[in-house]
Amino acid sequence: MTTATNPRVADAIVPPCRTGLSLLEMALKEIPAEKFAVKPDGVETNHPAWIIGHLSIYTDNVIEMIGRGDLAEPDERLTELFKDGTECRNDPAGRIYPKKDELVARFVSRMNKAFDAVEQADEAVFAKPNTLFAQEQIPTVGGLVNFLLAHHIMMHFGQISAWRRMMGMGRIM
């Protein structure tokens, strides 16, 4: 049995994140498009449209942090709808948020672009100071990349799981 003596930071981040993305895609697949931006009656929660739109805008932060701003594709319209602090609004008529297919396609594409960029990044970039947010709690770029691609995604995955139950859908796994 061989063991890696100096594993790359990307090798600790990307494979579990790809697994998480696959699970999330599976959870999204069964959600009817006409319910994607609907809140459950009487419950103040985020719906999948807001969650997926929100998550997709942070991939460009990751790409820029690791010095690959050339791969970023920020979309001002989506940033205004989904940035931190924006209200998740009930949209059963589909007039506020982009359609499910558009949001999911962008999310999956941007996540995979971020994963690829992280895998190709120079190892030294991960030790640089985090200058974006939560610097005291997450002092390095590597830590923030890990947070944004893993923990942040899975936190919101839990919201989708709970939303599915509130909407009468079965468990994900």
PDB file of C-alpha atoms in Angstrom:
ATOM      1  CA  MET A   1       0.000   0.000   0.000  1.00  0.00           C
ATOM      2  CA  THR A   2       1.324   3.413  -0.906  1.00  0.00           C
ATOM      3  CA  THR A   3       0.492   6.643   0.815  1.00  0.00           C
ATOM      4  CA  ALA A   4       0.912  10.144  -0.462  1.00  0.00           C
ATOM      5  CA  THR A   5       3.370  12.039   1.692  1.00  0.00           C
ATOM      6  CA  ASN A   6       2.364  15.460   0.382  1.00  0.00           C
ATOM      7  CA  PRO A   7      -1.168  15.353  -0.956  1.00  0.00           C
ATOM      8  CA  ARG A   8      -2.234  18.365  -2.976  1.00  0.00           C
ATOM      9  CA  VAL A   9      -4.864  20.650  -1.466  1.00  0.00           C
ATOM     10  CA  ALA A  10      -6.986  20.229  -4.591  1.00  0.00           C
ATOM     11  CA  ASP A  11      -6.959  16.455  -4.112  1.00  0.00           C
ATOM     12  CA  ALA A  12      -8.566  16.897  -0.697  1.00  0.00           C
ATOM     13  CA  ILE A  13     -11.184  19.361  -1.954  1.00  0.00           C
ATOM     14  CA  VAL A  14     -12.314  18.403  -5.442  1.00  0.00           C
ATOM     15  CA  PRO A  15     -13.184  14.656  -5.339  1.00  0.00           C
ATOM     16  CA  PRO A  16     -15.638  14.951  -2.416  1.00  0.00           C
ATOM     17  CA  CYS A  17     -17.103  18.092  -3.995  1.00  0.00           C
ATOM     18  CA  ARG A  18     -17.706  16.271  -7.286  1.00  0.00           C
ATOM     19  CA  THR A  19     -19.541  13.580  -5.300  1.00  0.00           C
ATOM     20  CA  GLY A  20     -21.634  16.235  -3.560  1.00  0.00           C
ATOM     21  CA  LEU A  21     -22.484  17.830  -6.904  1.00  0.00           C
ATOM     22  CA  SER A  22     -23.641  14.445  -8.255  1.00  0.00           C
ATOM     23  CA  LEU A  23     -25.911  13.966  -5.238  1.00  0.00           C
ATOM     24  CA  LEU A  24     -27.310  17.453  -5.634  1.00  0.00           C
ATOM     25  CA  GLU A  25     -27.971  16.894  -9.347  1.00  0.00           C
ATOM     26  CA  MET A  26     -29.847  13.715  -8.453  1.00  0.00           C
ATOM     27  CA  ALA A  27     -31.967  15.613  -5.915  1.00  0.00           C
ATOM     28  CA  LEU A  28     -32.765  18.343  -8.452  1.00  0.00           C
ATOM     29  CA  LYS A  29     -33.657  16.002 -11.303  1.00  0.00           C
ATOM     30  CA  GLU A  30     -36.961  14.901  -9.752  1.00  0.00           C
ATOM     31  CA  ILE A  31     -38.156  18.406  -8.914  1.00  0.00           C
ATOM     32  CA  PRO A  32     -40.809  19.523 -11.396  1.00  0.00           C
ATOM     33  CA  ALA A  33     -39.813  22.716 -13.216  1.00  0.00           C
ATOM     34  CA  GLU A  34     -43.113  24.375 -12.312  1.00  0.00           C
ATOM     35  CA  LYS A  35     -42.359  23.942  -8.581  1.00  0.00           C
ATOM     36  CA  PHE A  36     -38.682  24.958  -8.686  1.00  0.00           C
ATOM     37  CA  ALA A  37     -39.371  28.518  -7.480  1.00  0.00           C
ATOM     38  CA  VAL A  38     -42.303  27.746  -5.178  1.00  0.00           C
ATOM     39  CA  LYS A  39     -42.220  28.028  -1.401  1.00  0.00           C
ATOM     40  CA  PRO A  40     -44.199  25.517   0.672  1.00  0.00           C
ATOM     41  CA  ASP A  41     -47.435  26.927   2.086  1.00  0.00           C
ATOM     42  CA  GLY A  42     -46.896  28.619   5.434  1.00  0.00           C
ATOM     43  CA  VAL A  43     -43.132  28.011   5.569  1.00  0.00           C
ATOM     44  CA  GLU A  44     -40.490  30.708   5.202  1.00  0.00           C
ATOM     45  CA  THR A  45     -37.678  28.862   3.446  1.00  0.00           C
ATOM     46  CA  ASN A  46     -35.527  29.067   0.365  1.00  0.00           C
ATOM     47  CA  HIS A  47     -36.732  27.233  -2.737  1.00  0.00           C
ATOM     48  CA  PRO A  48     -34.420  25.400  -5.163  1.00  0.00           C
ATOM     49  CA  ALA A  49     -34.393  28.217  -7.750  1.00  0.00           C
ATOM     50  CA  TRP A  50     -32.961  30.679  -5.245  1.00  0.00           C
ATOM     51  CA  ILE A  51     -30.547  28.135  -3.750  1.00  0.00           C
ATOM     52  CA  ILE A  52     -29.089  27.004  -7.082  1.00  0.00           C
ATOM     53  CA  GLY A  53     -28.882  30.562  -8.398  1.00  0.00           C
ATOM     54  CA  HIS A  54     -27.198  31.656  -5.170  1.00  0.00           C
ATOM     55  CA  LEU A  55     -24.644  28.852  -5.255  1.00  0.00           C
ATOM     56  CA  SER A  56     -23.800  29.436  -8.897  1.00  0.00           C
ATOM     57  CA  ILE A  57     -22.639  33.017  -8.390  1.00  0.00           C
ATOM     58  CA  TYR A  58     -19.954  32.034  -5.860  1.00  0.00           C
ATOM     59  CA  THR A  59     -18.084  29.797  -8.284  1.00  0.00           C
ATOM     60  CA  ASP A  60     -16.619  32.884  -9.934  1.00  0.00           C
ATOM     61  CA  ASN A  61     -15.277  34.030  -6.552  1.00  0.00           C
ATOM     62  CA  VAL A  62     -13.408  30.730  -6.286  1.00  0.00           C
ATOM     63  CA  ILE A  63     -12.075  31.012  -9.828  1.00  0.00           C
ATOM     64  CA  GLU A  64     -10.885  34.564  -9.246  1.00  0.00           C
ATOM     65  CA  MET A  65      -9.330  33.784  -5.845  1.00  0.00           C
ATOM     66  CA  ILE A  66      -7.077  31.160  -7.374  1.00  0.00           C
ATOM     67  CA  GLY A  67      -5.897  33.544 -10.065  1.00  0.00           C
ATOM     68  CA  ARG A  68      -8.038  32.316 -12.951  1.00  0.00           C
ATOM     69  CA  GLY A  69     -10.252  35.341 -13.449  1.00  0.00           C
ATOM     70  CA  ASP A  70     -10.012  34.673 -17.179  1.00  0.00           C
ATOM     71  CA  LEU A  71     -12.411  31.737 -16.597  1.00  0.00           C
ATOM     72  CA  ALA A  72     -14.955  33.765 -14.607  1.00  0.00           C
ATOM     73  CA  GLU A  73     -18.349  34.465 -16.194  1.00  0.00           C
ATOM     74  CA  PRO A  74     -20.140  36.763 -13.765  1.00  0.00           C
ATOM     75  CA  ASP A  75     -23.734  37.600 -14.642  1.00  0.00           C
ATOM     76  CA  GLU A  76     -24.901  40.875 -13.077  1.00  0.00           C
ATOM     77  CA  ARG A  77     -28.589  39.910 -13.397  1.00  0.00           C
ATOM     78  CA  LEU A  78     -28.014  36.681 -11.463  1.00  0.00           C
ATOM     79  CA  THR A  79     -25.813  38.398  -8.886  1.00  0.00           C
ATOM     80  CA  GLU A  80     -28.578  40.906  -8.133  1.00  0.00           C
ATOM     81  CA  LEU A  81     -31.160  38.116  -7.754  1.00  0.00           C
ATOM     82  CA  PHE A  82     -29.069  35.700  -5.722  1.00  0.00           C
ATOM     83  CA  LYS A  83     -26.321  37.480  -3.770  1.00  0.00           C
ATOM     84  CA  ASP A  84     -26.138  37.010  -0.020  1.00  0.00           C
ATOM     85  CA  GLY A  85     -28.885  38.950   1.724  1.00  0.00           C
ATOM     86  CA  THR A  86     -31.385  38.874  -1.138  1.00  0.00           C
ATOM     87  CA  GLU A  87     -34.888  37.683  -0.362  1.00  0.00           C
ATOM     88  CA  CYS A  88     -36.025  34.340  -1.716  1.00  0.00           C
ATOM     89  CA  ARG A  89     -39.410  35.227  -3.179  1.00  0.00           C
ATOM     90  CA  ASN A  90     -42.222  32.839  -3.973  1.00  0.00           C
ATOM     91  CA  ASP A  91     -42.497  32.679  -7.780  1.00  0.00           C
ATOM     92  CA  PRO A  92     -45.140  30.133  -8.825  1.00  0.00           C
ATOM     93  CA  ALA A  93     -45.821  32.028 -12.090  1.00  0.00           C
ATOM     94  CA  GLY A  94     -42.123  31.972 -13.047  1.00  0.00           C
ATOM     95  CA  ARG A  95     -41.761  35.720 -13.525  1.00  0.00           C
ATOM     96  CA  ILE A  96     -38.944  36.517 -11.092  1.00  0.00           C
ATOM     97  CA  TYR A  97     -36.335  33.777 -11.455  1.00  0.00           C
ATOM     98  CA  PRO A  98     -34.828  32.084 -14.504  1.00  0.00           C
ATOM     99  CA  LYS A  99     -36.224  28.657 -15.402  1.00  0.00           C
ATOM    100  CA  LYS A 100     -35.017  25.471 -13.728  1.00  0.00           C
ATOM    101  CA  ASP A 101     -33.081  24.182 -16.745  1.00  0.00           C
ATOM    102  CA  GLU A 102     -31.186  27.467 -17.138  1.00  0.00           C
ATOM    103  CA  LEU A 103     -30.291  27.694 -13.445  1.00  0.00           C
ATOM    104  CA  VAL A 104     -29.240  24.055 -13.094  1.00  0.00           C
ATOM    105  CA  ALA A 105     -27.203  24.083 -16.325  1.00  0.00           C
ATOM    106  CA  ARG A 106     -25.332  27.219 -15.259  1.00  0.00           C
ATOM    107  CA  PHE A 107     -24.761  25.888 -11.741  1.00  0.00           C
ATOM    108  CA  VAL A 108     -23.379  22.531 -12.912  1.00  0.00           C
ATOM    109  CA  SER A 109     -21.248  24.162 -15.608  1.00  0.00           C
ATOM    110  CA  ARG A 110     -19.792  26.766 -13.243  1.00  0.00           C
ATOM    111  CA  MET A 111     -19.140  24.196 -10.511  1.00  0.00           C
ATOM    112  CA  ASN A 112     -17.268  21.950 -12.935  1.00  0.00           C
ATOM    113  CA  LYS A 113     -15.308  24.950 -14.219  1.00  0.00           C
ATOM    114  CA  ALA A 114     -14.350  25.801 -10.629  1.00  0.00           C
ATOM    115  CA  PHE A 115     -13.375  22.178  -9.874  1.00  0.00           C
ATOM    116  CA  ASP A 116     -11.176  22.034 -12.978  1.00  0.00           C
ATOM    117  CA  ALA A 117      -9.545  25.368 -12.124  1.00  0.00           C
ATOM    118  CA  VAL A 118      -8.842  24.241  -8.551  1.00  0.00           C
ATOM    119  CA  GLU A 119      -7.303  20.985  -9.799  1.00  0.00           C
ATOM    120  CA  GLN A 120      -5.005  22.948 -12.135  1.00  0.00           C
ATOM    121  CA  ALA A 121      -4.096  25.693  -9.662  1.00  0.00           C
ATOM    122  CA  ASP A 122      -0.596  26.147  -8.399  1.00  0.00           C
ATOM    123  CA  GLU A 123      -0.330  24.709  -4.895  1.00  0.00           C
ATOM    124  CA  ALA A 124       1.047  27.982  -3.510  1.00  0.00           C
ATOM    125  CA  VAL A 125      -2.201  29.829  -4.224  1.00  0.00           C
ATOM    126  CA  PHE A 126      -4.016  27.904  -1.492  1.00  0.00           C
ATOM    127  CA  ALA A 127      -1.670  29.236   1.218  1.00  0.00           C
ATOM    128  CA  LYS A 128      -2.301  32.882   0.282  1.00  0.00           C
ATOM    129  CA  PRO A 129      -4.337  35.025   2.677  1.00  0.00           C
ATOM    130  CA  ASN A 130      -8.091  35.070   2.211  1.00  0.00           C
ATOM    131  CA  THR A 131      -9.099  38.659   1.429  1.00  0.00           C
ATOM    132  CA  LEU A 132     -12.728  38.032   0.473  1.00  0.00           C
ATOM    133  CA  PHE A 133     -14.682  37.472   3.701  1.00  0.00           C
ATOM    134  CA  ALA A 134     -14.515  35.661   7.064  1.00  0.00           C
ATOM    135  CA  GLN A 135     -10.747  36.166   7.130  1.00  0.00           C
ATOM    136  CA  GLU A 136     -10.487  35.571  10.861  1.00  0.00           C
ATOM    137  CA  GLN A 137     -12.318  32.239  10.726  1.00  0.00           C
ATOM    138  CA  ILE A 138     -10.933  31.168   7.323  1.00  0.00           C
ATOM    139  CA  PRO A 139      -7.484  32.752   6.934  1.00  0.00           C
ATOM    140  CA  THR A 140      -6.322  31.129   3.667  1.00  0.00           C
ATOM    141  CA  VAL A 141      -7.530  30.941   0.088  1.00  0.00           C
ATOM    142  CA  GLY A 142      -7.461  27.131   0.365  1.00  0.00           C
ATOM    143  CA  GLY A 143      -9.758  27.230   3.363  1.00  0.00           C
ATOM    144  CA  LEU A 144     -12.193  29.573   1.646  1.00  0.00           C
ATOM    145  CA  VAL A 145     -12.153  27.499  -1.557  1.00  0.00           C
ATOM    146  CA  ASN A 146     -12.974  24.458   0.558  1.00  0.00           C
ATOM    147  CA  PHE A 147     -15.753  26.319   2.355  1.00  0.00           C
ATOM    148  CA  LEU A 148     -17.360  27.666  -0.820  1.00  0.00           C
ATOM    149  CA  LEU A 149     -17.160  24.440  -2.845  1.00  0.00           C
ATOM    150  CA  ALA A 150     -17.970  22.004  -0.061  1.00  0.00           C
ATOM    151  CA  HIS A 151     -19.517  23.356   3.126  1.00  0.00           C
ATOM    152  CA  HIS A 152     -21.563  26.160   1.576  1.00  0.00           C
ATOM    153  CA  ILE A 153     -22.944  23.803  -1.082  1.00  0.00           C
ATOM    154  CA  MET A 154     -23.839  21.070   1.399  1.00  0.00           C
ATOM    155  CA  MET A 155     -25.489  23.535   3.785  1.00  0.00           C
ATOM    156  CA  HIS A 156     -27.813  24.586   0.975  1.00  0.00           C
ATOM    157  CA  PHE A 157     -28.208  20.960  -0.137  1.00  0.00           C
ATOM    158  CA  GLY A 158     -29.768  20.388   3.281  1.00  0.00           C
ATOM    159  CA  GLN A 159     -32.233  23.190   2.540  1.00  0.00           C
ATOM    160  CA  ILE A 160     -33.194  21.487  -0.720  1.00  0.00           C
ATOM    161  CA  SER A 161     -33.632  18.185   1.093  1.00  0.00           C
ATOM    162  CA  ALA A 162     -35.924  19.817   3.659  1.00  0.00           C
ATOM    163  CA  TRP A 163     -37.811  21.731   0.916  1.00  0.00           C
ATOM    164  CA  ARG A 164     -38.427  18.456  -0.936  1.00  0.00           C
ATOM    165  CA  ARG A 165     -39.986  16.932   2.197  1.00  0.00           C
ATOM    166  CA  MET A 166     -42.166  20.003   2.763  1.00  0.00           C
ATOM    167  CA  MET A 167     -43.354  19.746  -0.846  1.00  0.00           C
ATOM    168  CA  GLY A 168     -44.340  16.098  -0.388  1.00  0.00           C
ATOM    169  CA  MET A 169     -41.407  14.660  -2.291  1.00  0.00           C
ATOM    170  CA  GLY A 170     -39.502  11.612  -1.117  1.00  0.00           C
ATOM    171  CA  ARG A 171     -36.102  11.469   0.415  1.00  0.00           C
ATOM    172  CA  ILE A 172     -33.079  11.982  -1.786  1.00  0.00           C
ATOM    173  CA  MET A 173     -31.175   8.838  -0.887  1.00  0.00           C
TER     174      MET A 173
END
